[in-house]
C-alpha positions as a printed Julia matrix, in Angstrom:
135×3 Matrix{Float64}:
  96.56  112.86   60.9
  95.88  114.97   57.87
  92.49  113.29   57.42
  91.49  114.48   60.91
  91.69  118.15   60.07
  95.4   118.57   60.79
  96.19  119.98   57.36
  99.23  122.02   58.3
 102.51  120.85   59.78
 102.03  123.26   62.7
  98.73  121.63   63.68
 100.29  118.2    63.26
 103.25  119.1    65.51
 100.87  120.66   68.04
  98.86  117.44   68.16
 102.05  115.4    68.63
 103.14  117.71   71.47
  99.75  117.17   73.13
 100.26  113.39   72.9
 103.73  113.66   74.47
 102.37  115.81   77.33
  99.5   113.38   77.93
 101.96  110.49   78.07
 104.18  112.33   80.53
 101.22  113.05   82.81
  99.75  109.53   82.67
  99.67  107.7    85.98
 101.1   104.2    85.85
 100.29  101.4    88.29
 102.96  100.88   90.98
 104.11   97.52   89.6
 105.13   99.04   86.25
 108.9    98.96   85.93
 111.58   99.49   83.26
 112.73   95.93   83.9
 110.58   93.13   82.57
 110.88   89.42   83.32
 110.3    86.95   80.49
 109.59   83.23   81.02
 108.98   80.24   78.76
 111.45   81.35   76.1
 112.77   78.76   73.64
 116.04   77.36   74.97
 117.86   78.03   71.69
 116.8    81.69   71.26
 119.68   84.03   70.44
 120.4    87.5    71.78
 119.81   88.94   68.3
 116.35   87.37   68.19
 115.59   88.8    71.63
 116.62   92.28   70.48
 114.48   91.87   67.35
 111.38   90.87   69.34
 111.67   93.32   72.24
 113.38   96.16   70.36
 110.19   96.86   68.42
 108.73   98.46   71.54
 111.54  100.86   72.37
 115.2   101.36   73.13
 116.69   98.51   75.15
 119.45   99.14   77.67
 120.25   95.49   78.4
 119.01   91.93   78.02
 120.13   89.29   80.52
 119.37   85.72   79.49
 119.5    82.67   81.74
 122.41   80.29   81.16
 122.11   77.68   83.93
 119.66   74.75   83.99
 117.5    76.62   86.53
 117.41   79.89   84.57
 117.47   78.8    80.93
 114.35   79.94   79.08
 114.11   83.07   81.24
 115.4    86.59   80.7
 115.35   90.14   82.01
 114.84   92.93   79.47
 115.71   96.44   80.63
 114.26   99.33   78.65
 115.45  102.93   78.61
 111.89  104.23   79.1
 109.2   102.91   81.43
 106.48  103.49   78.83
 108.34  101.27   76.35
 108.45   98.51   78.96
 104.72   98.9    79.59
 104.02   98.71   75.88
 106.13   95.54   75.56
 104.36   93.83   78.48
 100.95   94.8    77.08
 101.73   93.46   73.6
 104.09   90.51   74.12
 102.49   88.6    76.97
 101.25   85.39   75.37
 103.21   86.02   72.14
 104.2    82.83   70.29
 107.96   82.47   69.83
 109.06   79.26   68.06
 105.97   77.39   69.24
 106.18   78.61   72.85
 103.9    81.23   74.38
 106.11   83.59   76.36
 105.09   85.07   79.69
 106.08   88.72   80.11
 105.84   90.31   83.57
 107.18   93.36   85.36
 110.21   92.62   87.53
 109.19   92.85   91.18
 112.26   92.74   93.43
 110.1    93.08   96.55
 108.56   89.67   95.93
 112.0    88.06   95.87
 112.88   89.71   99.18
 109.65   88.41  100.73
 110.49   84.87   99.6
 113.99   85.17  101.06
 112.56   86.51  104.34
 110.11   83.6   104.49
 112.91   81.07  103.92
 114.96   82.67  106.7
 111.98   82.56  109.06
 111.33   78.89  108.23
 114.99   78.06  108.87
 114.89   79.94  112.17
 111.68   78.13  113.16
 113.23   74.72  112.43
 116.26   75.64  114.52
 114.05   76.7   117.44
 111.98   73.51  117.2
 115.15   71.44  117.24
 116.6    73.45  120.14
 113.49   73.02  122.29
 112.74   69.48  121.02
 109.35   70.37  119.52
 107.64   68.71  116.59
């Protein structure tokens, strides 16, 4: 900063305050969320390694890692700040962890609800077909 003409601490602090204000006023896309979903993790990755990898991008509130055969290799990382989550998604998607390229996405609970609604509709449709003997 000092090479850019910010010779005094007051000018430096003023520039930092401008950056903070710009960040607070930035518009984020609607899918951006504090909760990120991570896939293709190594099965043997530890919680400490997860905190090391994702903690570089900001304060983490919680990490939930899969522990069943269907969810192993997947995790949810919850950040304190939405901008930290955005930074993690921008930098870690495609990152190589123990020979595996991880996939980092924003958690979208609405998509899960749509899938559940579709399953319920399909079940209802099958019941109606059976009731009225349709194929």
